[in-house]
XYZ file of C-alpha atoms in Angstrom:
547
model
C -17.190 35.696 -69.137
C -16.811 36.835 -65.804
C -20.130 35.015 -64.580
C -19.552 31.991 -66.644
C -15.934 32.000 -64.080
C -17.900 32.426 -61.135
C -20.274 29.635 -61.894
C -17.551 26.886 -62.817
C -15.986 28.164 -59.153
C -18.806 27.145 -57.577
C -18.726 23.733 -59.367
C -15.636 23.238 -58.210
C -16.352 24.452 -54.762
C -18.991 22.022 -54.452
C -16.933 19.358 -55.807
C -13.848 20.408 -53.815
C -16.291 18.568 -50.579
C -14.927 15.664 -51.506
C -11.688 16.891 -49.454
C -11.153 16.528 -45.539
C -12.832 19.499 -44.248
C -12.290 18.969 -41.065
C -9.628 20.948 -38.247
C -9.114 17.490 -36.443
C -8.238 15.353 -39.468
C -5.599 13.474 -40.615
C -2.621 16.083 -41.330
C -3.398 16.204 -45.281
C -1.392 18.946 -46.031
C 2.186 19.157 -48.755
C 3.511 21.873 -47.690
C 4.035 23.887 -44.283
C 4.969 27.383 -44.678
C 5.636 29.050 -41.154
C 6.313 33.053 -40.638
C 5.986 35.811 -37.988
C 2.594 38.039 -37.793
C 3.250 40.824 -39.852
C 5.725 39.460 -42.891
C 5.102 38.796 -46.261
C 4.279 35.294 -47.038
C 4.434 33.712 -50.469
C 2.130 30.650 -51.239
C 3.008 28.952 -54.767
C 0.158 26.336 -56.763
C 2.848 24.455 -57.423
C 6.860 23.133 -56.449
C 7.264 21.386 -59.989
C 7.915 23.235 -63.486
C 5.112 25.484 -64.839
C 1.848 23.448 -66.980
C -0.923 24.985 -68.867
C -3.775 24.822 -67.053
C -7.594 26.375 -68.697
C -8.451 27.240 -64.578
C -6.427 27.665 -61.318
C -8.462 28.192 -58.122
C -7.596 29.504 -54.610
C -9.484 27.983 -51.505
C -8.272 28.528 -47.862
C -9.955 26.986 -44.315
C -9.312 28.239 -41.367
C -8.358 26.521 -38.401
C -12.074 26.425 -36.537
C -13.606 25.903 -40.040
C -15.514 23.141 -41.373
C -15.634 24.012 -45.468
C -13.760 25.879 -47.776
C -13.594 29.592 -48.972
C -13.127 31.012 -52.434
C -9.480 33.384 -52.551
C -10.256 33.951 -56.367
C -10.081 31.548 -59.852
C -8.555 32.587 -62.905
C -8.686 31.493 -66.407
C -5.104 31.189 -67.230
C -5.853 29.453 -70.999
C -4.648 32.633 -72.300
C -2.008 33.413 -69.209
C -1.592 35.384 -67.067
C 0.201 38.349 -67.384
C 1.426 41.371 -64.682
C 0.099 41.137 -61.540
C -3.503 40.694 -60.281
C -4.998 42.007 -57.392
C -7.665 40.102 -55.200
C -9.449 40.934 -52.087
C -9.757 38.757 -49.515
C -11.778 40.789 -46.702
C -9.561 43.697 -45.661
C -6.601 42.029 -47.395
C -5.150 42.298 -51.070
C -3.638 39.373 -52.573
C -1.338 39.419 -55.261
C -1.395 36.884 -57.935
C 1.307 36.566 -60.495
C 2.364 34.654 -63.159
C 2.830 31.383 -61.923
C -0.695 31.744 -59.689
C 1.541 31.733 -56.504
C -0.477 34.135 -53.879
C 1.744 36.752 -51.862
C 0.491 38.694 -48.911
C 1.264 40.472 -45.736
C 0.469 37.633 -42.991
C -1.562 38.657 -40.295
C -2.912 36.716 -37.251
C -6.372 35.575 -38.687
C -4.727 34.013 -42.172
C -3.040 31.012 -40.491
C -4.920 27.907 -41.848
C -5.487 25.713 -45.161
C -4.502 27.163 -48.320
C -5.668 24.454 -51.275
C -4.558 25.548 -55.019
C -6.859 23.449 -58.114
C -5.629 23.142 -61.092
C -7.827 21.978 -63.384
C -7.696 21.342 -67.437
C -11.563 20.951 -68.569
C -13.537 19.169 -66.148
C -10.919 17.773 -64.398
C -8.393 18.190 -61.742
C -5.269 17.347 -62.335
C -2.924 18.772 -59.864
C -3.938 19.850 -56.667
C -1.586 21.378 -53.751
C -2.630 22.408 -50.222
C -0.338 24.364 -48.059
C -0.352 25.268 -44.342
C 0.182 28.229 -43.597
C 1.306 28.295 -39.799
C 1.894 31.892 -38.191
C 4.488 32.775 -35.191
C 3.727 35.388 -32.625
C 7.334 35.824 -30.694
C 7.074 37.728 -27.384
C 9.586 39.095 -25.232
C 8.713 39.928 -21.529
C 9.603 42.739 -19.969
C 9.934 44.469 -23.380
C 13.714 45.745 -24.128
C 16.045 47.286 -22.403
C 15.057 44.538 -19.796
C 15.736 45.695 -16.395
C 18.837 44.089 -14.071
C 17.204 41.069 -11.648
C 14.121 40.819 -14.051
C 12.382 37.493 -14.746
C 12.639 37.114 -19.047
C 10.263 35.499 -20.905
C 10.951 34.117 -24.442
C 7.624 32.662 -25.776
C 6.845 31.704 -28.942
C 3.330 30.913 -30.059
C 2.179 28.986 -33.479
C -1.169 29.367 -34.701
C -2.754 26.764 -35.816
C -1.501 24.504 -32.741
C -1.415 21.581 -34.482
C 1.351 22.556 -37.004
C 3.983 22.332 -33.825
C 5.387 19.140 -33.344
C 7.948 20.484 -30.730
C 10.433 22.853 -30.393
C 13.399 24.215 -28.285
C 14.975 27.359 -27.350
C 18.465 27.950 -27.607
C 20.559 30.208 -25.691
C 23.309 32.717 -27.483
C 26.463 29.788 -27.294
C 23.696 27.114 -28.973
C 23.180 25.301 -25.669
C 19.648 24.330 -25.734
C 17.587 25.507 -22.607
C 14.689 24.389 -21.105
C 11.483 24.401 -22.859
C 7.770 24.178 -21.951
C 4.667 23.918 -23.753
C 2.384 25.975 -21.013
C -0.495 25.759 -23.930
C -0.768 23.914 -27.261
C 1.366 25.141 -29.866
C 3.149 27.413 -27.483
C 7.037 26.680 -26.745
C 8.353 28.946 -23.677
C 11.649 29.457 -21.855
C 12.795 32.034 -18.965
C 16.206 33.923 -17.690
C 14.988 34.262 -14.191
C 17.551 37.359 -12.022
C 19.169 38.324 -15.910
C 22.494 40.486 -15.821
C 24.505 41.790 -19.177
C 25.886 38.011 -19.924
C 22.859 37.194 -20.780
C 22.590 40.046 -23.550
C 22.322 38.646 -27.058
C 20.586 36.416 -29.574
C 17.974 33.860 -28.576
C 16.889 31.140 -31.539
C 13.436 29.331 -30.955
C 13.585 26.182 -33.464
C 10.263 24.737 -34.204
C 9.832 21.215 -35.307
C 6.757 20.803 -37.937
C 4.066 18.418 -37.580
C 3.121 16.436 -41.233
C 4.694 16.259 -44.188
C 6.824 19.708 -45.479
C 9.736 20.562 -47.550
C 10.767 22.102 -44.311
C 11.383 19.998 -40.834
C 12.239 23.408 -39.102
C 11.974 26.541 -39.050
C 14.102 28.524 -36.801
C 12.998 32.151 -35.209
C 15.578 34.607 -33.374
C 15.369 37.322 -30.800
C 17.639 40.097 -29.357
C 18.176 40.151 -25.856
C 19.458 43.418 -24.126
C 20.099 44.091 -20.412
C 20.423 47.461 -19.221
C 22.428 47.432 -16.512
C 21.656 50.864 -15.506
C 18.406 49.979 -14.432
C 17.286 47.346 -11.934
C 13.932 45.596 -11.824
C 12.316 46.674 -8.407
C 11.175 43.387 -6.163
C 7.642 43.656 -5.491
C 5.954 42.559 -1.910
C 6.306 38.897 -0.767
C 2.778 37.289 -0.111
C 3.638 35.234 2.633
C 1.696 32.060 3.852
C 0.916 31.512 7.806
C 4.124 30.833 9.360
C 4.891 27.574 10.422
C 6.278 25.992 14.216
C 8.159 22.573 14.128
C 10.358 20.741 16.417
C 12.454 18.157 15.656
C 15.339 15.951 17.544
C 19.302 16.300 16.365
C 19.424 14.840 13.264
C 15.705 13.228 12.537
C 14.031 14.438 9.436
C 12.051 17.771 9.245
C 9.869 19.238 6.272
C 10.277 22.907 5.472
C 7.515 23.746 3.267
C 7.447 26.270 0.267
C 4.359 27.807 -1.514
C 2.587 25.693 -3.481
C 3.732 26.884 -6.257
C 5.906 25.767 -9.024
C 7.960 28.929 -9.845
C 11.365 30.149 -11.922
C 13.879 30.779 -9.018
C 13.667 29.655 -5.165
C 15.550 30.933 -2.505
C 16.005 29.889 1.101
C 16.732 31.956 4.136
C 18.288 31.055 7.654
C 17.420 33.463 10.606
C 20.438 31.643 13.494
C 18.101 30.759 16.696
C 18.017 33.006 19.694
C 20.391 35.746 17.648
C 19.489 38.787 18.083
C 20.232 41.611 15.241
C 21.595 38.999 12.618
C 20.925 39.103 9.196
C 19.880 36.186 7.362
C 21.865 34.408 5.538
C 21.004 32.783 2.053
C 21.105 28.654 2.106
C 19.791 27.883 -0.721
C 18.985 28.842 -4.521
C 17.727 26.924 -7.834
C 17.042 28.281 -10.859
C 14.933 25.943 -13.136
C 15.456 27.091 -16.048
C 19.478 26.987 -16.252
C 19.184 24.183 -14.045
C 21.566 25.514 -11.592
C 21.571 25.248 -8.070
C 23.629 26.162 -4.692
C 23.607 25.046 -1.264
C 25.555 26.241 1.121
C 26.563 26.301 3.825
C 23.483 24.442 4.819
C 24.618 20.844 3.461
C 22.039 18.307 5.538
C 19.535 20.873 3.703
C 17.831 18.679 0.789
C 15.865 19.792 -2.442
C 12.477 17.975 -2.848
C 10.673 18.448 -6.207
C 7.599 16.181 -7.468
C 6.964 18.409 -10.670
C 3.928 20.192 -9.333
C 5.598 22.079 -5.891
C 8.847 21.518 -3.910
C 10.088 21.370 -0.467
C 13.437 20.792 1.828
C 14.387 17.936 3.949
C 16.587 19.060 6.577
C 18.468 16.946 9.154
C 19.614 19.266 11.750
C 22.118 19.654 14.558
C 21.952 22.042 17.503
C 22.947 24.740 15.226
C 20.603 24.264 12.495
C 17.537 26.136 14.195
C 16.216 28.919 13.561
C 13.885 30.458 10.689
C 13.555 29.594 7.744
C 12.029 31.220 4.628
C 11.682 29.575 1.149
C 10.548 32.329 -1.438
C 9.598 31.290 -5.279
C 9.882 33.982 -7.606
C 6.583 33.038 -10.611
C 6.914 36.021 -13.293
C 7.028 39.235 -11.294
C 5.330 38.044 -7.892
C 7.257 36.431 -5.178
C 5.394 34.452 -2.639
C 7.060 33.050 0.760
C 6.562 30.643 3.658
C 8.449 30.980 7.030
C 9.007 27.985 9.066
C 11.299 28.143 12.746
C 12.489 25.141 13.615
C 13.100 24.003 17.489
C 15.999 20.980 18.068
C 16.342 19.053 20.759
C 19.504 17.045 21.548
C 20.034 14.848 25.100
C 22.847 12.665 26.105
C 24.041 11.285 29.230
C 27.022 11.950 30.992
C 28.396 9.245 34.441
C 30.324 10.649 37.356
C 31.363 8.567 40.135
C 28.028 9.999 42.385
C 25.404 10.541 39.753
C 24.069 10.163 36.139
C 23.406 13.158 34.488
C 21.105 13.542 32.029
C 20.637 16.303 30.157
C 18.750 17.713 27.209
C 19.942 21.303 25.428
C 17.433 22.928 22.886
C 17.582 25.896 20.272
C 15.195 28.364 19.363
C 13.606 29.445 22.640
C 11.358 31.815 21.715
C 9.265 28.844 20.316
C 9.316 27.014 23.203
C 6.431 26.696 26.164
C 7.883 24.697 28.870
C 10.719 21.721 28.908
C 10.406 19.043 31.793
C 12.152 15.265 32.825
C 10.128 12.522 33.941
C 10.378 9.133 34.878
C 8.098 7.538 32.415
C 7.509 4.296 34.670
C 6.627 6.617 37.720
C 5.594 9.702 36.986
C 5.491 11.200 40.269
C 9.060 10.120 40.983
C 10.877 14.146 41.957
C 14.171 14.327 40.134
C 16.735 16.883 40.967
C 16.703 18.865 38.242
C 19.343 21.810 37.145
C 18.057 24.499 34.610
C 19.957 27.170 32.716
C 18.734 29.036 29.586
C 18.604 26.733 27.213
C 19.223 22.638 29.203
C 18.213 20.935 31.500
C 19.593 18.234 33.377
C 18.104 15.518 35.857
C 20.598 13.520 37.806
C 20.358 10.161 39.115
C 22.056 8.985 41.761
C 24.634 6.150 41.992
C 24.404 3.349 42.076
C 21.308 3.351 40.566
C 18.426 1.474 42.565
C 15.560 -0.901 41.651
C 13.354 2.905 42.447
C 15.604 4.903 39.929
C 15.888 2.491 37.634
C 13.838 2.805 34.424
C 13.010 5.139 31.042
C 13.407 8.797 31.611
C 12.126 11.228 29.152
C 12.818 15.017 28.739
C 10.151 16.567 26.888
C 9.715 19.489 24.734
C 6.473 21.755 24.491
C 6.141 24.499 21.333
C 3.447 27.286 21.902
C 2.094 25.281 18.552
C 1.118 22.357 21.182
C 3.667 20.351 19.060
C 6.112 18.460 21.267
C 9.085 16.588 20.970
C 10.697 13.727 23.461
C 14.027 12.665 23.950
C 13.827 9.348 26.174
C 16.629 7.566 27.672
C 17.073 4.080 29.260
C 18.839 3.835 32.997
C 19.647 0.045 33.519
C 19.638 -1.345 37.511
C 23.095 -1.392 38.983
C 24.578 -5.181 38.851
C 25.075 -6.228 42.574
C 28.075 -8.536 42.779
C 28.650 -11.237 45.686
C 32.063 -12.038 47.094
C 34.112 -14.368 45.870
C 36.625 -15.448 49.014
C 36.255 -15.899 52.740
C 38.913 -13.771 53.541
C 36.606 -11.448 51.465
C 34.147 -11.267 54.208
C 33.742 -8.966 56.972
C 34.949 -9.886 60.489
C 31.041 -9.435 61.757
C 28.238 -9.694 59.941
C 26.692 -6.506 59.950
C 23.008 -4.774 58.260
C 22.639 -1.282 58.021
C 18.741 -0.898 57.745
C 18.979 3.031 57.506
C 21.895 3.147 54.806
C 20.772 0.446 52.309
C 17.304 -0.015 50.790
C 15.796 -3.432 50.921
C 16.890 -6.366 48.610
C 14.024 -6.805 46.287
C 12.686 -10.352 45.795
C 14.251 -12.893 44.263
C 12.478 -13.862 40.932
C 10.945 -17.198 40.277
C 13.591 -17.838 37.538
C 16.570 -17.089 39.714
C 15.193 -19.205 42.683
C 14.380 -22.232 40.152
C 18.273 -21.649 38.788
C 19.710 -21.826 42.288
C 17.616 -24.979 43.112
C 18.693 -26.659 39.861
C 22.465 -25.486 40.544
C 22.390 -27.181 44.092
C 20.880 -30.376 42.618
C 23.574 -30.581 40.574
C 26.191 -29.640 43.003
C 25.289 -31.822 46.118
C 25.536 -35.370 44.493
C 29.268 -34.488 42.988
C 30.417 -33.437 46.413
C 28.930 -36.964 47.673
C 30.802 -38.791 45.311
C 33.694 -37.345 45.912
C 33.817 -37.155 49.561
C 33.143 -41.117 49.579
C 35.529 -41.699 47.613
C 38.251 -39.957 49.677
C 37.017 -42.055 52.481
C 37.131 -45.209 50.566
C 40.302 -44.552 49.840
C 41.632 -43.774 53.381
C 39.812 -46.682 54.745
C 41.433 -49.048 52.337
C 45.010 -47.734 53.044
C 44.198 -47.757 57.097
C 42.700 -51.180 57.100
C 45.517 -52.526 55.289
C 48.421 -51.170 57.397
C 46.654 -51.952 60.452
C 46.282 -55.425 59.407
C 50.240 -55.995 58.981
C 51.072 -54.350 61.944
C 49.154 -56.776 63.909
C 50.784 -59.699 61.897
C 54.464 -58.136 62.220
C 54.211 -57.466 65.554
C 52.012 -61.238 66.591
C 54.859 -62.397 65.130
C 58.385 -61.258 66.550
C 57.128 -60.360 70.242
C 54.311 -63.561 70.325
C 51.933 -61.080 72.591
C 50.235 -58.010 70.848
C 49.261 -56.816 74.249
C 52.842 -55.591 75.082
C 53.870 -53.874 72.268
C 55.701 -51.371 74.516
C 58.552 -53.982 76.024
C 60.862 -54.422 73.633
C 60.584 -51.812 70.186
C 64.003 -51.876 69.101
C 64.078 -55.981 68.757
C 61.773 -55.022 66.283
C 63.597 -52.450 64.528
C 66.608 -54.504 64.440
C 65.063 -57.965 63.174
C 62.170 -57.169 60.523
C 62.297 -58.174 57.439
C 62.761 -55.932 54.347
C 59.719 -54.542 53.045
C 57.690 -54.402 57.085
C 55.959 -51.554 58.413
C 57.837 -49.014 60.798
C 55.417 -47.628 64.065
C 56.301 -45.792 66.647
C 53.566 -46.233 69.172
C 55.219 -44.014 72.084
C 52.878 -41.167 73.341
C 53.779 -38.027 72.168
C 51.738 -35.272 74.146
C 48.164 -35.093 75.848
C 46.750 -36.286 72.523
C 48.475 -39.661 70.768
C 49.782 -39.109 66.983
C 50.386 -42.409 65.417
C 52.075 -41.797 61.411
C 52.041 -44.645 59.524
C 54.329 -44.742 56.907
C 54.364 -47.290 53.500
C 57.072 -47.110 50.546
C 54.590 -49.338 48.877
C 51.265 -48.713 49.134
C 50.047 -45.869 46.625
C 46.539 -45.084 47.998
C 48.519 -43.695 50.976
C 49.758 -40.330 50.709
């Protein structure tokens, strides 16, 4: 009987090819069934009421397998009664009355499990579950240690039963969740303290069809506050030099290395005995960050490693050092940072330019220049930490020009702070009572008048083309209009006087006949000599062009 059961198993086996055999198929299971390593796990032939069946057969595949593997068959014709025991490797399975299977799961019995029942030669039900296994680990293993870096990980075997997942903190607030490998859903506490003591859910979403969507896994969390996790030894990257003006944009680089927690140091520049202060922290995982009380000090993250954007003043140099905490390493990356800020201040003798700059240990030499003569000597002033070059007022065609103070690092980097000195205006004056008594040229005292340019000579030429016809016009016209009034006066004197006296070359006998007998309306002159030089005044009531 027993080897008439073993051969109709083998039939069945053979036939049971007919089924996807493969790991990467379509998901053709009913059924998920997910539990921790080490529980007891019960797989049932069937959800619906009980049927006779003459033979009910147990198959499972694994998830690298390609084909099927006998659990055991039973004849159940006559039932099935108690509890049977089958061996399955190392394992015993327990089979009982309604052919469900019941076992202690272990890491190696994830996979495929396919129930047959069959009545004669023929299937007529037929059930496969997946049976999906979840290994939860907690890192560093209770009491966790004060400052530690926790890791909640939860990982599914086979993979492709996950469809996603989250963890979720004590309060339900969902945290965030990464899938480092396939079928593996992780989360981290980075710096834990006591409020983060208690109970952790992981909720898995299932891939495929199941009379479960989820399946939700807990774990305790307790901090002992009595011991503190010790901070190993910070592998530090080549420090970096940079210089940078007042507020343009510098880079401070971190590792390369996307960790849990980062943390940014600021060393003051040229402080001696100070301790740093902290700038910056983010913690990814609770997606909290602080910055202070370095606001122009920027977070850049492109997913894979991150960075700062600063945009300092005069007193944001110094060191810095980023350090990313991964697990239980830290790794860090120094960078000092140089700034160098000019302006310009005016005095009634002199320009002053000056340029200050912070963090002087970095720095190899600081100079001014005039960029359009080089050799051109500046007076220059230098105390510990400016320098200023002063140009003399009023500024000449020779001192005219860009000048540039520039900044050397030890690195070779440099930095330049230019600035533009315009030529002094030169006005003319304006009045003739504006002008000196004598003409006078100092030689000695005033440099030479530099050529006039083309433009300005072709603008005075066009100016005095325009100017010289107008005055032309108009000083014609005044003696137009003098000559008309003069020729017309004259003309009646010599009538009046032709005719009341009858000579015109005595016009001195007799004046007052004439003052006494012309008509209304004549012209009044008094010819009588009035010093060494004759003044003659003509005077007319009625003529208008005489004024």
């Amino acid at each position: 009987m027993r080897s008439a059961s073993l051969c109709f198993v083998l039939i069945c086996v053979h036939q049971g090819l007919i089924f996807p055999s493969g790991a990467d198929r379509v998901k053709d299971w009913t059924d998920v069934v997910m539990v921790p390593e080490g529980t007891a796990v019960t797989l049932r032939c069937s959800d619906g009421p009980a049927v006779l069946s003459e033979q009910v057969t147990w198959m499972m595949m694994r998830p690298k397998e390609n084909g099927w593997t006998s659990v055991f068959s039973v004849n159940t014709s006559r039932g099935v009664t108690g509890r049977l025991l089958s061996k399955l490797g190392d394992k015993i399975i327990q089979i009982f009355e309604d052919v469900s299977l019941q076992f202690t799961a272990s890491a190696n019995d994830g996979g495929r499990y396919l129930c047959l029942m069959m009545q004669g030669s023929e299937t007529y039900r037929e059930k496969i579950t997946l049976l999906a296994l979840v290994k939860l680990i907690l890192a560093p293993a209770p009491p966790v240690p004060v400052n530690s870096t926790l890791r909640l990980e939860a990982q599914v075997s086979p993979v492709f039963a996950v469809a996603g997942g989250t963890w979720l903190s004590p309060a339900d607030v969902p945290l965030l969740t990464v899938a480092p490998s396939p079928g593996t859903l992780l989360t981290k506490l980075p710096w834990v303290n006591h409020r983060d003591n208690g109970l952790y859910t992981c909720s898995i979403h299932i891939s495929g069809q199941s009379s479960k969507s989820q399946y939700n896994f807990t774990m305790s969390v307790k901090v002992d506050e009595n011991k503190v996790a010790s901070v190993p030894n910070i592998i530090y990257d080549p420090t970096l030099s940079k210089a940078s003006l007042a507020q343009s944009t510098v880079t401070l680089s971190c590792p390369s290395i996307h960790g849990d927690y980062v943390r940014v140091y600021w060393w003051c520049a040229d402080c001696s005995k100070v301790l740093p202060k902290k700038v910056f922290q983010s913690d990814r995982w609770r997606n909290h960050m602080i910055s202070t009380p370095k606001p122009r000090l920027q977070l850049q993250d492109n997913g894979e490693n991150i960075s700062f954007l600063l945009r300092p003043e005069l007193d944001d140099a110094g060191q810095y050092q980023c350090e990313v905490f991964l697990n239980d390493k830290v790794y860090g990356q120094s960078t000092t940072v140089t700034v160098l800020k000019g302006n310009a201040k005016s005095s009634s003798s002199s320009l002053d330019l000056t340029c200050t700059y912070a963090m002087r240990s970095q720095v190899a030499k600081v100079k001014w220049i005039h960029i359009q003569r080089p050799n051109f000597q500046l007076p220059v002033r230098a105390v510990i930490g400016r320098l200023t070059a002063s140009v003399a007022l009023p500024v000449t065609p020779k001192t005219a020009g860009q000048y540039a103070c520039t900044l050397q690092l030890k690195s070779g980097q440099t930095v330049r702070y230019t600035y533009n000195v315009p030529l002094t205006p030169t006005e003319r004056p304006c009045c003739g009572s504006d002008l000196p008594a004598k003409a006078t040229t100092d030689h000695s005292a005033e440099p030479p008048l530099p050529p006039a340019e083309p433009s300005a000579v072709l603008s005075a030429l066009s100016l005095l083309l325009f100017v010289v016809p107008v005055v032309a016009v108009a000083v014609g016209m005044l003696l137009w209009r003098r000559g008309c009034c003069s020729s017309r006066q004259n003309v009646d004197v010599e009538r009046t006087l032709s005719h009341y006296s009858g000579e015109v070359e005595n016009i001195y006998e007799n004046p007052e006949d004439l003052r006494q007998s012309s008509p209304h309306g004549a012209v009044y002159m008094d010819l009588k000599p009035t010093g060494e030089a004759d003044v003659y005044k003509e005077l007319d009531r009625y003529d208008p062009c005489c004024g």
